[in-house]
PDB file of C-alpha atoms and ligand atoms in Angstrom:
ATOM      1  CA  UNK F 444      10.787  15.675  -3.543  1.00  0.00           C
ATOM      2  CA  UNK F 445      12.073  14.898  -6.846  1.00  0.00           C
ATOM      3  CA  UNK F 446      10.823  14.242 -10.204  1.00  0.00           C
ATOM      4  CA  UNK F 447      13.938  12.621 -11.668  1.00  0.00           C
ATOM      5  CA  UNK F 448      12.506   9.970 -14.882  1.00  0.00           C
ATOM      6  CA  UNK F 449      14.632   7.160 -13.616  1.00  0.00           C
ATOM      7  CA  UNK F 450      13.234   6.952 -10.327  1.00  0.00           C
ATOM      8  CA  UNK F 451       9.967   4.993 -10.147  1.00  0.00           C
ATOM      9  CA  UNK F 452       6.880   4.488  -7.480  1.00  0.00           C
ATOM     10  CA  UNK F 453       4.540   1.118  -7.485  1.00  0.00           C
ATOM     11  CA  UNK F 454       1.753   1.406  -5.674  1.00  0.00           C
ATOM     12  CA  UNK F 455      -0.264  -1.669  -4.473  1.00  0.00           C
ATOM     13  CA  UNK F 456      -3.852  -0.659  -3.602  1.00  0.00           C
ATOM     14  CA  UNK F 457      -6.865  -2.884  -2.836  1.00  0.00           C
ATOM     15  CA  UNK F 458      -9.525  -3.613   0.144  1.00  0.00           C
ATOM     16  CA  UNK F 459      -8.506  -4.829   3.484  1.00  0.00           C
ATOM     17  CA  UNK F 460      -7.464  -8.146   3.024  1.00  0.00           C
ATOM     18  CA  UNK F 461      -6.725  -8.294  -0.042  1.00  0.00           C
ATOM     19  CA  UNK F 462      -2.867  -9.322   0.125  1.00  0.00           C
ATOM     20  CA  UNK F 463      -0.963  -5.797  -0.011  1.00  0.00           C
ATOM     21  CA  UNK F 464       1.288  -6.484   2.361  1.00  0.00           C
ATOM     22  CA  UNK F 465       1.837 -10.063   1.743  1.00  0.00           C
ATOM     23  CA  UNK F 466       2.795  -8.687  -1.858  1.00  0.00           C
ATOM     24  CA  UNK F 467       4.747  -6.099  -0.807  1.00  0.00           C
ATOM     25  CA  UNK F 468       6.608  -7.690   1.251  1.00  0.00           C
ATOM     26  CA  UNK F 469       7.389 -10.340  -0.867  1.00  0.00           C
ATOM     27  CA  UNK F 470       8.637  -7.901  -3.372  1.00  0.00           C
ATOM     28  CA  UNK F 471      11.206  -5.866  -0.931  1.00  0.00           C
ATOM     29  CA  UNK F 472      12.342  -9.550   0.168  1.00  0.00           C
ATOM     30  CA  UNK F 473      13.507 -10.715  -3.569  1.00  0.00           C
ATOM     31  CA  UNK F 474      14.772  -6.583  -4.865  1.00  0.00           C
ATOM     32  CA  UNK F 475      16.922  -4.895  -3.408  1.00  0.00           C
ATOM     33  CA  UNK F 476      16.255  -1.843  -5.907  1.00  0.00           C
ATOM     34  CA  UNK F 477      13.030  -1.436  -3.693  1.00  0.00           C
ATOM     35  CA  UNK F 478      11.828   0.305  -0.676  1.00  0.00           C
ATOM     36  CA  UNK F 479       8.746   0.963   1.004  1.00  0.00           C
ATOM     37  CA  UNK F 480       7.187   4.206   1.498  1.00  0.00           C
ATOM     38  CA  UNK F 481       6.856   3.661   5.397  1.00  0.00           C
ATOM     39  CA  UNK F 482       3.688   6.096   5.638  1.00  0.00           C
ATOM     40  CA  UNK F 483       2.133   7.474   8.639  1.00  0.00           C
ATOM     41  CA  UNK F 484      -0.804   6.297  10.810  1.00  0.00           C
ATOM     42  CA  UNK F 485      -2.456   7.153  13.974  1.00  0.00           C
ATOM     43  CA  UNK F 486      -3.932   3.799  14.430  1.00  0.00           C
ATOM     44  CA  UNK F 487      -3.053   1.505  16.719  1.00  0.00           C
ATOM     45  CA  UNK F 488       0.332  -0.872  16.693  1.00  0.00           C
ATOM     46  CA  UNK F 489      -0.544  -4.512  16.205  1.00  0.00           C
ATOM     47  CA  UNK F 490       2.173  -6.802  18.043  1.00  0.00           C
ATOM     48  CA  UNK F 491       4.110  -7.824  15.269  1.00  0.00           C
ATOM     49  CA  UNK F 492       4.632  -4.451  13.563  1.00  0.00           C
ATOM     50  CA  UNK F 493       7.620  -2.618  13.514  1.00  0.00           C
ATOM     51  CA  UNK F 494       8.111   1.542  14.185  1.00  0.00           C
ATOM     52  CA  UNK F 495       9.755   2.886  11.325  1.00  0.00           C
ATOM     53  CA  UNK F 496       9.957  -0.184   9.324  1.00  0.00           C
ATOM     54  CA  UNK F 497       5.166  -0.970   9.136  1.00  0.00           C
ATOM     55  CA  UNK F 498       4.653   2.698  10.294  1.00  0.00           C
ATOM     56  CA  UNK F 499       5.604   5.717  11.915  1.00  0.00           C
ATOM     57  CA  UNK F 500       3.173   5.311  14.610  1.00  0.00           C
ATOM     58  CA  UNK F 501       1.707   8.283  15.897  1.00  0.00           C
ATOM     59  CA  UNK F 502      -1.017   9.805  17.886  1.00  0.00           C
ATOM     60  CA  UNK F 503      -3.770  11.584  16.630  1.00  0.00           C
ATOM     61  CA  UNK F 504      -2.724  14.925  17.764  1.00  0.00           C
ATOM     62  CA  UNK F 505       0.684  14.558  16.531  1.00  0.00           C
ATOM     63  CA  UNK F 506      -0.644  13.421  12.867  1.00  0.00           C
ATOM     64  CA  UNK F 507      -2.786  16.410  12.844  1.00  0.00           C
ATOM     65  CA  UNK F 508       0.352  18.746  13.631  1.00  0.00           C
ATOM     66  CA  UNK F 509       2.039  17.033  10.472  1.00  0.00           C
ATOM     67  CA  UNK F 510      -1.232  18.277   8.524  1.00  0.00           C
ATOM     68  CA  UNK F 511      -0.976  21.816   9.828  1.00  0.00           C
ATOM     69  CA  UNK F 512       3.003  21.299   9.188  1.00  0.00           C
ATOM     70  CA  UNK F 513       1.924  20.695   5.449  1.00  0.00           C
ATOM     71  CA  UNK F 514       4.242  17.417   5.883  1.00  0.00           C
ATOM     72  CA  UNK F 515       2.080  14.936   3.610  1.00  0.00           C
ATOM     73  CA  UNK F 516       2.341  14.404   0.169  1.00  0.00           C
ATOM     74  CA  UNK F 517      -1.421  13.173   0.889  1.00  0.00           C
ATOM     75  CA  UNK F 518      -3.175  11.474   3.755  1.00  0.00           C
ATOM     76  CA  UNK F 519      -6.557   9.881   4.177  1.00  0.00           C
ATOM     77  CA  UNK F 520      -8.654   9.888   7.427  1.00  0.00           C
ATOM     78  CA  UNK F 521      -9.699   5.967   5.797  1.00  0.00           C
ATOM     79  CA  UNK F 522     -11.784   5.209   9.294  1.00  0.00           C
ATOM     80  CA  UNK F 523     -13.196   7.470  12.171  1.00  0.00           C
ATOM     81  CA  UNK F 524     -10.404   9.003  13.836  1.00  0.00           C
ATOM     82  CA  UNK F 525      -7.644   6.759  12.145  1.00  0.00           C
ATOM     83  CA  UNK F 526      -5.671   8.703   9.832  1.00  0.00           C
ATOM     84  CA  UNK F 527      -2.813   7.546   7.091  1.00  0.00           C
ATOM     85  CA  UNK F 528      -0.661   9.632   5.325  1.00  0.00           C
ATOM     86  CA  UNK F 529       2.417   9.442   3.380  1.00  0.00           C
ATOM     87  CA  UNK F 530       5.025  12.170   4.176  1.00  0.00           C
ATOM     88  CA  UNK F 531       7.190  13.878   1.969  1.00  0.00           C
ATOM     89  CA  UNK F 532      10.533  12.683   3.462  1.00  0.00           C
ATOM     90  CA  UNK F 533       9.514   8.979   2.503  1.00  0.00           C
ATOM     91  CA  UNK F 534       9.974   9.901  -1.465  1.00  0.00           C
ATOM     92  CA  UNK F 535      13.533  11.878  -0.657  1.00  0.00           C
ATOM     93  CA  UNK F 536      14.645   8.819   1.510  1.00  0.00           C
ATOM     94  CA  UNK F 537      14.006   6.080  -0.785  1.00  0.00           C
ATOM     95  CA  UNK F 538      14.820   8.074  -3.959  1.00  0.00           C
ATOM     96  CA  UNK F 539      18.135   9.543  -2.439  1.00  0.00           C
ATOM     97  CA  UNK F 540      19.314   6.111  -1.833  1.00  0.00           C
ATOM     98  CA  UNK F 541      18.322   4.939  -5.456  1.00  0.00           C
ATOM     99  CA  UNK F 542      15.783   2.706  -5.315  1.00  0.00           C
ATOM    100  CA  UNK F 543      12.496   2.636  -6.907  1.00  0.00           C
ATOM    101  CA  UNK F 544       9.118   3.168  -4.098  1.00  0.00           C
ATOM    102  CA  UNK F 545       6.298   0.428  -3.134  1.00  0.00           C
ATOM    103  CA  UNK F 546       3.167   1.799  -1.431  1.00  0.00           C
ATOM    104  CA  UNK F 547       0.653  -0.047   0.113  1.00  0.00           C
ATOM    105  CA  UNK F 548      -1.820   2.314   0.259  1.00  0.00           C
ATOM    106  CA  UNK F 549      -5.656   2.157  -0.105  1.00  0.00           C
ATOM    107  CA  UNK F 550      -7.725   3.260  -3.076  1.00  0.00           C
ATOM    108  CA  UNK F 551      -7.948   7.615  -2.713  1.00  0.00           C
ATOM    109  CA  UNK F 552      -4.441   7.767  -1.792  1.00  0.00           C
ATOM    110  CA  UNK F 553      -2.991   5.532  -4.460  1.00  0.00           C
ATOM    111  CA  UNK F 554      -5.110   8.048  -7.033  1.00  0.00           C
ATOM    112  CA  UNK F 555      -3.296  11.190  -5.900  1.00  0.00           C
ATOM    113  CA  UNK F 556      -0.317   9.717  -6.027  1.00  0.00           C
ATOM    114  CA  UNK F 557      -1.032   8.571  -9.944  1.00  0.00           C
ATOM    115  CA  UNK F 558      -1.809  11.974 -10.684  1.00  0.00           C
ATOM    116  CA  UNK F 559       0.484  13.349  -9.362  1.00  0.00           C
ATOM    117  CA  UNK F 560       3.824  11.486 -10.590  1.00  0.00           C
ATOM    118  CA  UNK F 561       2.241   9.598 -13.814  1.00  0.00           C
ATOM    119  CA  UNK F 562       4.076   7.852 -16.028  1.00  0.00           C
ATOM    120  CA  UNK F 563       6.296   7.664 -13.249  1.00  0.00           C
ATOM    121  CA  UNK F 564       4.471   5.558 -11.040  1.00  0.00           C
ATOM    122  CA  UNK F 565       2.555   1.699 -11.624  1.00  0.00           C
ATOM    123  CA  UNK F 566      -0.409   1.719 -10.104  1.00  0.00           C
ATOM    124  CA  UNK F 567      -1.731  -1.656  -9.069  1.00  0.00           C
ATOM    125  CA  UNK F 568      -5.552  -2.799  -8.074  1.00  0.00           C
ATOM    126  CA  UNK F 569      -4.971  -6.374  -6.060  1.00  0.00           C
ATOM    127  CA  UNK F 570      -8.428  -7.981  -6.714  1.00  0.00           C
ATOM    128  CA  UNK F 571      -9.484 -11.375  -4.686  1.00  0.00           C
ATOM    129  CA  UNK F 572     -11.353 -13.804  -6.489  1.00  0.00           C
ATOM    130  CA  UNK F 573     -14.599 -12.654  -4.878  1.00  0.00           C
ATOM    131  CA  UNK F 574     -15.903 -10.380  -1.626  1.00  0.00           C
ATOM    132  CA  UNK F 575     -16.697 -13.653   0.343  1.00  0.00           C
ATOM    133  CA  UNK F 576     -13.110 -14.994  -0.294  1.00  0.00           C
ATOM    134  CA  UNK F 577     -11.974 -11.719   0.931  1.00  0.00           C
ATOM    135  CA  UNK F 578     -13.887 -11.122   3.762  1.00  0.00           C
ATOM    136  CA  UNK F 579     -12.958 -14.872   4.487  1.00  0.00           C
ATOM    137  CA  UNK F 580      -9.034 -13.578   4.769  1.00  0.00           C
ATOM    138  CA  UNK F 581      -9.665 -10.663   6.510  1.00  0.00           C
ATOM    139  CA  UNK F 582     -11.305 -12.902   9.661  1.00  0.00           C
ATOM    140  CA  UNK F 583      -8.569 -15.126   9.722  1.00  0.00           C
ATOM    141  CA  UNK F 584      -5.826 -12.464   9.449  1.00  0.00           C
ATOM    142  CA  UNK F 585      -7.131 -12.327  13.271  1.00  0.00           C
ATOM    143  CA  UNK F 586      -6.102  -8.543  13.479  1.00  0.00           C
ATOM    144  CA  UNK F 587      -9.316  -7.076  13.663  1.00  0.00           C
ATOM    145  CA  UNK F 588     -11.748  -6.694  16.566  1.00  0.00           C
ATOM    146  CA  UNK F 589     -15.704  -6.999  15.688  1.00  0.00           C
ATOM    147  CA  UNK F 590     -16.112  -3.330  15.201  1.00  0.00           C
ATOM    148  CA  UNK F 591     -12.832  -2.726  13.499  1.00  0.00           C
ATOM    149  CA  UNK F 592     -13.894  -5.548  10.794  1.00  0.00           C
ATOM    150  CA  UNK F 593     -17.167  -4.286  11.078  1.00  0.00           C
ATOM    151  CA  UNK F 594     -15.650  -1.014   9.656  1.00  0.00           C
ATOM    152  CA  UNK F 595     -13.226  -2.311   7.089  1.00  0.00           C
ATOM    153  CA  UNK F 596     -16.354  -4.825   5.319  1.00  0.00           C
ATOM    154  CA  UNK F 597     -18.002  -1.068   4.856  1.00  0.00           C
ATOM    155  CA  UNK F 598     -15.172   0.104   3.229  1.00  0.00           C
ATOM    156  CA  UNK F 599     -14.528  -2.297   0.965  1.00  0.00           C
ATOM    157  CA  UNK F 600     -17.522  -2.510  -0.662  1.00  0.00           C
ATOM    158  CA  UNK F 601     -17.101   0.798  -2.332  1.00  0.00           C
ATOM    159  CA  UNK F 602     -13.496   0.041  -2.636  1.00  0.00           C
ATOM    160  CA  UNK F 603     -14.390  -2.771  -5.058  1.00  0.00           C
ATOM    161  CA  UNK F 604     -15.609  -0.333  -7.451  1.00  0.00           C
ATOM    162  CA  UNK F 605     -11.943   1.284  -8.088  1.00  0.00           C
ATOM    163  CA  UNK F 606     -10.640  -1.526 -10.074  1.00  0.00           C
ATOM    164  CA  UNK F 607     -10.819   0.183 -13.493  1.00  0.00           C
ATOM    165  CA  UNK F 608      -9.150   3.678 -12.440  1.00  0.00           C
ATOM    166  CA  UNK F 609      -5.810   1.688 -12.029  1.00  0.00           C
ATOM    167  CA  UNK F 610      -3.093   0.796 -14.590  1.00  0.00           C
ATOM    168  CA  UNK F 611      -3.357  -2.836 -14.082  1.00  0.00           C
ATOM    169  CA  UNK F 612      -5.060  -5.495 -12.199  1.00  0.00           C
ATOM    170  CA  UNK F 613      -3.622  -8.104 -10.091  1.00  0.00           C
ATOM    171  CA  UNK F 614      -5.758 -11.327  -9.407  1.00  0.00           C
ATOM    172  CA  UNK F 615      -5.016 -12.644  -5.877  1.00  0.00           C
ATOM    173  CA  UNK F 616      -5.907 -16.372  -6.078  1.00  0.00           C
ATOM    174  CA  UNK F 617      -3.209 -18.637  -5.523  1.00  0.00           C
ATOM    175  CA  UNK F 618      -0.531 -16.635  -3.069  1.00  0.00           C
ATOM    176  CA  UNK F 619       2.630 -18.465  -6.011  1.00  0.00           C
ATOM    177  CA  UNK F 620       1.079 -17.608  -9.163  1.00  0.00           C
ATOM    178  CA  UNK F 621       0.260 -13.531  -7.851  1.00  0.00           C
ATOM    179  CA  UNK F 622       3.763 -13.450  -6.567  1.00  0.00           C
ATOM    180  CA  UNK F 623       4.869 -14.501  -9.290  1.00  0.00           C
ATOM    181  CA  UNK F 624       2.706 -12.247 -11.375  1.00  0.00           C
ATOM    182  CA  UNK F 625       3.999  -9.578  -9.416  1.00  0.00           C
ATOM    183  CA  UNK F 626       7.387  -9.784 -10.080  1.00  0.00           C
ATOM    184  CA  UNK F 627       6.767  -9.986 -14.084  1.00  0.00           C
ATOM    185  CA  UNK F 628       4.785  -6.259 -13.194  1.00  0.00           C
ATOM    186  CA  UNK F 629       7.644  -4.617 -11.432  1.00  0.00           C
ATOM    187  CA  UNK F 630      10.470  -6.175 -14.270  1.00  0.00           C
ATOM    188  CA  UNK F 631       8.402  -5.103 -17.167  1.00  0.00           C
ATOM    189  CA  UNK F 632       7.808  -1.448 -15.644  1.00  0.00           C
ATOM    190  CA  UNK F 633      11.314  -0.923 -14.838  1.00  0.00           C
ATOM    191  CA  UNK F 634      12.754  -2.659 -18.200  1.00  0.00           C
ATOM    192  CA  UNK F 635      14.605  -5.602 -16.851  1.00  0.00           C
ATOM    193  CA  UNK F 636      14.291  -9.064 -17.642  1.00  0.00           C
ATOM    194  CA  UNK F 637      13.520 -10.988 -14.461  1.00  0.00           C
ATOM    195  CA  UNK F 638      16.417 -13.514 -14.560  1.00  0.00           C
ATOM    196  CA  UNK F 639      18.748 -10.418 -14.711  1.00  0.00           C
ATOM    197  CA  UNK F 640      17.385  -8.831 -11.997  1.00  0.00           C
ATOM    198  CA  UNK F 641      17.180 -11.922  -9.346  1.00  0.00           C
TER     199      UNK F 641
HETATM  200  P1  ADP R1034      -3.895  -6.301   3.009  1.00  0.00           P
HETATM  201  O1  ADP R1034      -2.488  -5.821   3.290  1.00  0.00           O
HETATM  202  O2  ADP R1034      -4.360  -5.951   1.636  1.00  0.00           O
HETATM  203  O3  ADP R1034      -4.869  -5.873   4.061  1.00  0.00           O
HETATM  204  P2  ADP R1034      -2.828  -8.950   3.701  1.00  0.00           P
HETATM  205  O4  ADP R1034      -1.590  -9.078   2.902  1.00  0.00           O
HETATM  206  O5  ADP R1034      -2.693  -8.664   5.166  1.00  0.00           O
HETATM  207  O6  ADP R1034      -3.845  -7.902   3.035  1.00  0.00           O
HETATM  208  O7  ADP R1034      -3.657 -10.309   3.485  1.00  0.00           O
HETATM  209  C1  ADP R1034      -4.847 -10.586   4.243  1.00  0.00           C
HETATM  210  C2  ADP R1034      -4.790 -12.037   4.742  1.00  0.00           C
HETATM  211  O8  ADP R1034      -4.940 -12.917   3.620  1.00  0.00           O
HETATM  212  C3  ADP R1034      -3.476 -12.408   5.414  1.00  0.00           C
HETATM  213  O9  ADP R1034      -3.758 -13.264   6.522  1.00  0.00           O
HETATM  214  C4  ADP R1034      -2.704 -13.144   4.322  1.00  0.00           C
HETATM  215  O10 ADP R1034      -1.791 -14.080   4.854  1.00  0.00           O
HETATM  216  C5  ADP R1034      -3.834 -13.815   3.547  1.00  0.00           C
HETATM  217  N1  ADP R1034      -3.577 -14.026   2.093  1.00  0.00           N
HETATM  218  C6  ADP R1034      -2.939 -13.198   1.227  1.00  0.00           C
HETATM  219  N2  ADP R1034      -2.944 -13.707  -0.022  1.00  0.00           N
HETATM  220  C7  ADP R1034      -3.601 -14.890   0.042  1.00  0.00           C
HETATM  221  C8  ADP R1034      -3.939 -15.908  -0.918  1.00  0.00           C
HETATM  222  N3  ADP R1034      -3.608 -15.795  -2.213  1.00  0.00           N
HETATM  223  N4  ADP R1034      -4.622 -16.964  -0.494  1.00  0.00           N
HETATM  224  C9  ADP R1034      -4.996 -17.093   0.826  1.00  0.00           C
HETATM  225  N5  ADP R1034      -4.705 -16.192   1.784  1.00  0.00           N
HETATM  226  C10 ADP R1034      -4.022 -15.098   1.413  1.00  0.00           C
HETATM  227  P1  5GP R1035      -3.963  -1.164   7.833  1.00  0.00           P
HETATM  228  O1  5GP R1035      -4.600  -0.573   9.069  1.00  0.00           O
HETATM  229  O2  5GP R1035      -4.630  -2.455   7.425  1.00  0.00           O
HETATM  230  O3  5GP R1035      -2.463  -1.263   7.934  1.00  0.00           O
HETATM  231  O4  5GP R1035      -4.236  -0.131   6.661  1.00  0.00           O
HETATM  232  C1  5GP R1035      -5.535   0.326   6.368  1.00  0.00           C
HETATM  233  C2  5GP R1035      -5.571   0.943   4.996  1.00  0.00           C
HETATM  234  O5  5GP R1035      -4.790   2.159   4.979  1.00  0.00           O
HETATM  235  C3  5GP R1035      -4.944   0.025   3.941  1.00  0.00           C
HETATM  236  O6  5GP R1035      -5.786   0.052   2.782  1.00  0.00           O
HETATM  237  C4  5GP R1035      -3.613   0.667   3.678  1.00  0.00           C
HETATM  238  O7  5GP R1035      -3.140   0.369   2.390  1.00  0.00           O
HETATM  239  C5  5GP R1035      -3.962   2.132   3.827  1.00  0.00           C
HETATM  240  N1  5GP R1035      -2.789   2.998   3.994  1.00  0.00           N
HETATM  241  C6  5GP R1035      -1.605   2.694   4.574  1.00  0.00           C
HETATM  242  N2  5GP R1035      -0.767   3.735   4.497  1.00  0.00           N
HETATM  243  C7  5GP R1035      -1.404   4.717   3.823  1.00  0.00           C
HETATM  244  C8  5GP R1035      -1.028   6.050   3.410  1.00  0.00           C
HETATM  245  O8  5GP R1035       0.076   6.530   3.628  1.00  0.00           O
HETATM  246  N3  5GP R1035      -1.967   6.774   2.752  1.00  0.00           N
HETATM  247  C9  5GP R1035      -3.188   6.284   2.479  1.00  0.00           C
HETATM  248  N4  5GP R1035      -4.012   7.071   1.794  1.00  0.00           N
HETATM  249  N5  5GP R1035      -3.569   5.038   2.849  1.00  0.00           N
HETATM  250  C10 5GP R1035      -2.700   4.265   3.518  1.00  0.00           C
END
């Protein structure tokens, strides 16, 4: 895993729900000097995710051999028995094949990783308008069953508290003006005027 200055990491954390993927997404759709960190998880595939491109899905015992393997740069057990983690090949892949790394990655995570590479990395709290309009878009995201959501609406009520530890915040109100947003946060971190770099 490599240091090198010129090689950059932005890393989109938030609550469930809050748009991280829709932001992400959009961002590895319009640059082509980004990748995503495709990290880890033991969870369960939802139908329209990819292997290799959402996650590397794996089971439980296999994501604990990667642990004992010391093959995480960090990982999170973020609800019972569902464990995330991002390994250390992602940052050799994506930097090898110069491009600058996106994470979408929930709140402890995203902290290591700041301390970790620095100045070298943007990290980003998405923030939704309020925890009604959240939980609101988690329901309709349909992914969840009751006790799953029942799990995540725990979670995110302490993750709501995180907002200051991160270098800036993103308001996710209307989907255009954060996308746009967005785009003026990874151009101004890497030093390129946005016309140049569409
Ligand atoms: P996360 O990756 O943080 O869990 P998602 O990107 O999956 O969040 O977004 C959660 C749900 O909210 C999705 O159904 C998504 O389409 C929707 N969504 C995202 N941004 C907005 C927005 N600005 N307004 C309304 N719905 C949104
Ligand atoms: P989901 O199940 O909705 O895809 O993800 C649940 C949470 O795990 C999200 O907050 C997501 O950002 C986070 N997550 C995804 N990958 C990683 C990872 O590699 N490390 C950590 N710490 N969290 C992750």
């Amino acid at each position: 895993m490599g240091k090198k200055k010129n090689h950059k990491m932005f890393i989109f954390t938030a609550p469930s729900g809050s748009g991280k993927t829709t932001v992400v997404r959009h961002l590895l759709n319009k640059y082509n000097f980004l990748d995503f960190s495709v990290s880890a998880t033991s969870r369960e595939k939802r139908p329209h995710e990819v292997e290799g491109k959402d996650y590397y899905f794996l089971s439980e015992e296999e994501f604990r051999t990667k642990i004992d393997e010391g093959a995480f740069l960090e990982w999170e057990e973020v609800y019972d028995n569902q464990f995330y983690g991002t390994l250390k090949s992602e940052v050799d892949r994506v930097w090898e094949a110069g491009k600058h790394m996106v994470f979408d990655i929930e709140v402890n995570g995203a902290t290591n990783l700041k301390k970790m590479y620095g100045d070298q990395a943007l990290a980003v709290f998405i923030k939704v308008p309020s925890f009604m309009e959240l939980v609101k878009r988690l329901k309709s995201r349909k992914t969840e069953s009751p006790s799953s959501l029942k799990k995540r609406i725990k979670r995110i009520k302490r993750e709501l508290t995180y907002e200051e530890s991160f270098d800036t915040v993103l308001i996710n109100d209307k989907l255009e003006v954060t996308l746009q947003e967005a785009e003026n946060i990874v151009c101004q971190f890497i030093g390129m005027r946005k016309e140049s770099a569409e």
